[in-house]
Amino acid sequence: MEDANEFFDHYRPILLSYLDAEKSRSAGQPGPLEFIDEVLNSWSEFAEGRELREPSPQERTFWFALYQLEELVEYPALEHLDPYEGILMQNLAEVRELLRDGGILPDEFFASRPGEDPGAL
């Protein structure tokens, strides 16, 4: 991949398929945590040694959606919906649509690139 846009153009539809919980994903497709690891490892390889521009608001939407998916799938399965799990699901539903439409992450949400120091932003 030559630039960050190619990276996100490649992974955005796959991330959306996980967020939509599509049953039509291929049988060989990894589970959500394996997919998240793949994205993080690919980003690390992509970003290594590159001078990257500041993340766009749409890029932050991508990272927020990925991190929310990770948090939700790592959240312990409970018999009843936990209030925090409900908040995660609500946030994810909102951000999923922003990701789908190329929308900008609202100010009440924040996400940085993997390995980026959020305090430096």
PDB file of C-alpha atoms in Angstrom:
ATOM      1  CA  MET A   1       0.000   0.000   0.000  1.00  0.00           C
ATOM      2  CA  GLU A   2       1.366   3.319  -1.058  1.00  0.00           C
ATOM      3  CA  ASP A   3      -0.546   5.680   1.209  1.00  0.00           C
ATOM      4  CA  ALA A   4      -2.785   5.735   4.263  1.00  0.00           C
ATOM      5  CA  ASN A   5      -5.916   6.204   2.153  1.00  0.00           C
ATOM      6  CA  GLU A   6      -5.262   2.846   0.468  1.00  0.00           C
ATOM      7  CA  PHE A   7      -4.818   1.258   3.885  1.00  0.00           C
ATOM      8  CA  PHE A   8      -8.178   2.563   5.114  1.00  0.00           C
ATOM      9  CA  ASP A   9      -9.931   1.881   1.807  1.00  0.00           C
ATOM     10  CA  HIS A  10      -8.820  -1.736   2.147  1.00  0.00           C
ATOM     11  CA  TYR A  11      -9.802  -2.251   5.795  1.00  0.00           C
ATOM     12  CA  ARG A  12     -12.924  -0.047   6.097  1.00  0.00           C
ATOM     13  CA  PRO A  13     -15.354  -2.436   4.333  1.00  0.00           C
ATOM     14  CA  ILE A  14     -13.984  -5.400   6.275  1.00  0.00           C
ATOM     15  CA  LEU A  15     -14.352  -3.535   9.567  1.00  0.00           C
ATOM     16  CA  LEU A  16     -17.902  -2.594   8.581  1.00  0.00           C
ATOM     17  CA  SER A  17     -18.709  -6.257   7.949  1.00  0.00           C
ATOM     18  CA  TYR A  18     -17.693  -7.037  11.540  1.00  0.00           C
ATOM     19  CA  LEU A  19     -19.613  -4.048  12.888  1.00  0.00           C
ATOM     20  CA  ASP A  20     -22.687  -5.070  10.920  1.00  0.00           C
ATOM     21  CA  ALA A  21     -22.240  -8.622  12.239  1.00  0.00           C
ATOM     22  CA  GLU A  22     -22.858  -9.896   8.729  1.00  0.00           C
ATOM     23  CA  LYS A  23     -23.504 -13.603   8.568  1.00  0.00           C
ATOM     24  CA  SER A  24     -22.283 -13.581   4.970  1.00  0.00           C
ATOM     25  CA  ARG A  25     -18.630 -13.295   5.956  1.00  0.00           C
ATOM     26  CA  SER A  26     -16.641 -16.115   4.468  1.00  0.00           C
ATOM     27  CA  ALA A  27     -15.986 -19.159   6.618  1.00  0.00           C
ATOM     28  CA  GLY A  28     -12.238 -18.558   6.377  1.00  0.00           C
ATOM     29  CA  GLN A  29     -12.483 -14.999   7.666  1.00  0.00           C
ATOM     30  CA  PRO A  30     -10.858 -14.555  11.077  1.00  0.00           C
ATOM     31  CA  GLY A  31     -12.788 -13.769  14.230  1.00  0.00           C
ATOM     32  CA  PRO A  32     -13.041 -10.137  15.344  1.00  0.00           C
ATOM     33  CA  LEU A  33      -9.999 -10.205  17.640  1.00  0.00           C
ATOM     34  CA  GLU A  34      -7.845 -11.834  14.976  1.00  0.00           C
ATOM     35  CA  PHE A  35      -9.024  -9.219  12.472  1.00  0.00           C
ATOM     36  CA  ILE A  36      -8.190  -6.416  14.920  1.00  0.00           C
ATOM     37  CA  ASP A  37      -4.710  -7.884  15.437  1.00  0.00           C
ATOM     38  CA  GLU A  38      -4.271  -8.093  11.664  1.00  0.00           C
ATOM     39  CA  VAL A  39      -5.196  -4.413  11.237  1.00  0.00           C
ATOM     40  CA  LEU A  40      -2.891  -3.311  14.070  1.00  0.00           C
ATOM     41  CA  ASN A  41       0.006  -5.397  12.764  1.00  0.00           C
ATOM     42  CA  SER A  42      -0.552  -4.180   9.202  1.00  0.00           C
ATOM     43  CA  TRP A  43      -0.663  -0.578  10.396  1.00  0.00           C
ATOM     44  CA  SER A  44       2.568  -1.053  12.324  1.00  0.00           C
ATOM     45  CA  GLU A  45       4.276  -2.427   9.213  1.00  0.00           C
ATOM     46  CA  PHE A  46       2.762   0.297   7.030  1.00  0.00           C
ATOM     47  CA  ALA A  47       3.698   3.178   9.346  1.00  0.00           C
ATOM     48  CA  GLU A  48       7.231   2.017  10.143  1.00  0.00           C
ATOM     49  CA  GLY A  49       9.747   4.508   8.803  1.00  0.00           C
ATOM     50  CA  ARG A  50       7.125   6.692   7.101  1.00  0.00           C
ATOM     51  CA  GLU A  51       6.521  10.359   7.622  1.00  0.00           C
ATOM     52  CA  LEU A  52       2.757  10.372   8.116  1.00  0.00           C
ATOM     53  CA  ARG A  53       0.434  13.337   7.815  1.00  0.00           C
ATOM     54  CA  GLU A  54      -1.798  14.230  10.741  1.00  0.00           C
ATOM     55  CA  PRO A  55      -4.701  11.794  11.032  1.00  0.00           C
ATOM     56  CA  SER A  56      -7.831  13.015   9.290  1.00  0.00           C
ATOM     57  CA  PRO A  57     -11.114  13.132  11.199  1.00  0.00           C
ATOM     58  CA  GLN A  58     -12.293  10.181   9.078  1.00  0.00           C
ATOM     59  CA  GLU A  59      -9.191   8.218  10.055  1.00  0.00           C
ATOM     60  CA  ARG A  60      -9.966   8.863  13.724  1.00  0.00           C
ATOM     61  CA  THR A  61     -13.476   7.520  13.073  1.00  0.00           C
ATOM     62  CA  PHE A  62     -11.900   4.314  11.743  1.00  0.00           C
ATOM     63  CA  TRP A  63      -9.648   3.887  14.783  1.00  0.00           C
ATOM     64  CA  PHE A  64     -12.466   4.647  17.219  1.00  0.00           C
ATOM     65  CA  ALA A  65     -14.705   2.043  15.560  1.00  0.00           C
ATOM     66  CA  LEU A  66     -11.908  -0.543  15.633  1.00  0.00           C
ATOM     67  CA  TYR A  67     -11.133   0.123  19.310  1.00  0.00           C
ATOM     68  CA  GLN A  68     -14.833   0.020  20.257  1.00  0.00           C
ATOM     69  CA  LEU A  69     -15.213  -3.329  18.478  1.00  0.00           C
ATOM     70  CA  GLU A  70     -12.208  -4.639  20.378  1.00  0.00           C
ATOM     71  CA  GLU A  71     -13.574  -3.471  23.705  1.00  0.00           C
ATOM     72  CA  LEU A  72     -16.990  -4.939  23.019  1.00  0.00           C
ATOM     73  CA  VAL A  73     -15.741  -8.395  21.973  1.00  0.00           C
ATOM     74  CA  GLU A  74     -13.372  -8.506  24.942  1.00  0.00           C
ATOM     75  CA  TYR A  75     -16.148  -7.510  27.342  1.00  0.00           C
ATOM     76  CA  PRO A  76     -17.239 -10.513  29.415  1.00  0.00           C
ATOM     77  CA  ALA A  77     -20.470 -12.116  28.248  1.00  0.00           C
ATOM     78  CA  LEU A  78     -23.139 -11.527  30.848  1.00  0.00           C
ATOM     79  CA  GLU A  79     -26.623 -12.977  31.099  1.00  0.00           C
ATOM     80  CA  HIS A  80     -28.139  -9.490  31.031  1.00  0.00           C
ATOM     81  CA  LEU A  81     -26.989  -6.384  29.194  1.00  0.00           C
ATOM     82  CA  ASP A  82     -24.618  -4.489  31.465  1.00  0.00           C
ATOM     83  CA  PRO A  83     -25.052  -0.674  31.382  1.00  0.00           C
ATOM     84  CA  TYR A  84     -21.466  -0.202  30.177  1.00  0.00           C
ATOM     85  CA  GLU A  85     -21.965  -2.782  27.445  1.00  0.00           C
ATOM     86  CA  GLY A  86     -25.082  -0.879  26.394  1.00  0.00           C
ATOM     87  CA  ILE A  87     -23.050   2.329  26.121  1.00  0.00           C
ATOM     88  CA  LEU A  88     -20.408   0.532  24.042  1.00  0.00           C
ATOM     89  CA  MET A  89     -23.075  -0.822  21.701  1.00  0.00           C
ATOM     90  CA  GLN A  90     -24.746   2.585  21.374  1.00  0.00           C
ATOM     91  CA  ASN A  91     -21.420   4.301  20.613  1.00  0.00           C
ATOM     92  CA  LEU A  92     -20.524   1.604  18.129  1.00  0.00           C
ATOM     93  CA  ALA A  93     -23.860   1.912  16.320  1.00  0.00           C
ATOM     94  CA  GLU A  94     -23.355   5.669  15.955  1.00  0.00           C
ATOM     95  CA  VAL A  95     -19.744   5.424  14.828  1.00  0.00           C
ATOM     96  CA  ARG A  96     -20.498   2.551  12.443  1.00  0.00           C
ATOM     97  CA  GLU A  97     -22.754   4.844  10.432  1.00  0.00           C
ATOM     98  CA  LEU A  98     -20.165   7.623  10.489  1.00  0.00           C
ATOM     99  CA  LEU A  99     -17.554   5.161   9.233  1.00  0.00           C
ATOM    100  CA  ARG A 100     -19.901   3.962   6.492  1.00  0.00           C
ATOM    101  CA  ASP A 101     -20.629   7.521   5.326  1.00  0.00           C
ATOM    102  CA  GLY A 102     -17.088   8.910   5.679  1.00  0.00           C
ATOM    103  CA  GLY A 103     -18.245  10.977   8.635  1.00  0.00           C
ATOM    104  CA  ILE A 104     -16.217  12.853  11.194  1.00  0.00           C
ATOM    105  CA  LEU A 105     -15.836  11.554  14.718  1.00  0.00           C
ATOM    106  CA  PRO A 106     -17.859  13.767  17.098  1.00  0.00           C
ATOM    107  CA  ASP A 107     -15.964  15.804  19.684  1.00  0.00           C
ATOM    108  CA  GLU A 108     -17.221  13.644  22.553  1.00  0.00           C
ATOM    109  CA  PHE A 109     -15.262  10.686  21.141  1.00  0.00           C
ATOM    110  CA  PHE A 110     -11.518  10.409  20.732  1.00  0.00           C
ATOM    111  CA  ALA A 111      -9.178   7.965  19.039  1.00  0.00           C
ATOM    112  CA  SER A 112      -5.525   8.137  18.140  1.00  0.00           C
ATOM    113  CA  ARG A 113      -3.421   5.962  15.897  1.00  0.00           C
ATOM    114  CA  PRO A 114      -1.889   2.850  17.430  1.00  0.00           C
ATOM    115  CA  GLY A 115       1.348   3.780  19.144  1.00  0.00           C
ATOM    116  CA  GLU A 116       0.546   7.508  18.995  1.00  0.00           C
ATOM    117  CA  ASP A 117       0.888   9.529  22.172  1.00  0.00           C
ATOM    118  CA  PRO A 118      -2.582  11.074  22.713  1.00  0.00           C
ATOM    119  CA  GLY A 119      -1.035  13.739  24.934  1.00  0.00           C
ATOM    120  CA  ALA A 120       1.007  14.988  21.986  1.00  0.00           C
ATOM    121  CA  LEU A 121      -2.091  15.825  19.923  1.00  0.00           C
TER     122      LEU A 121
END
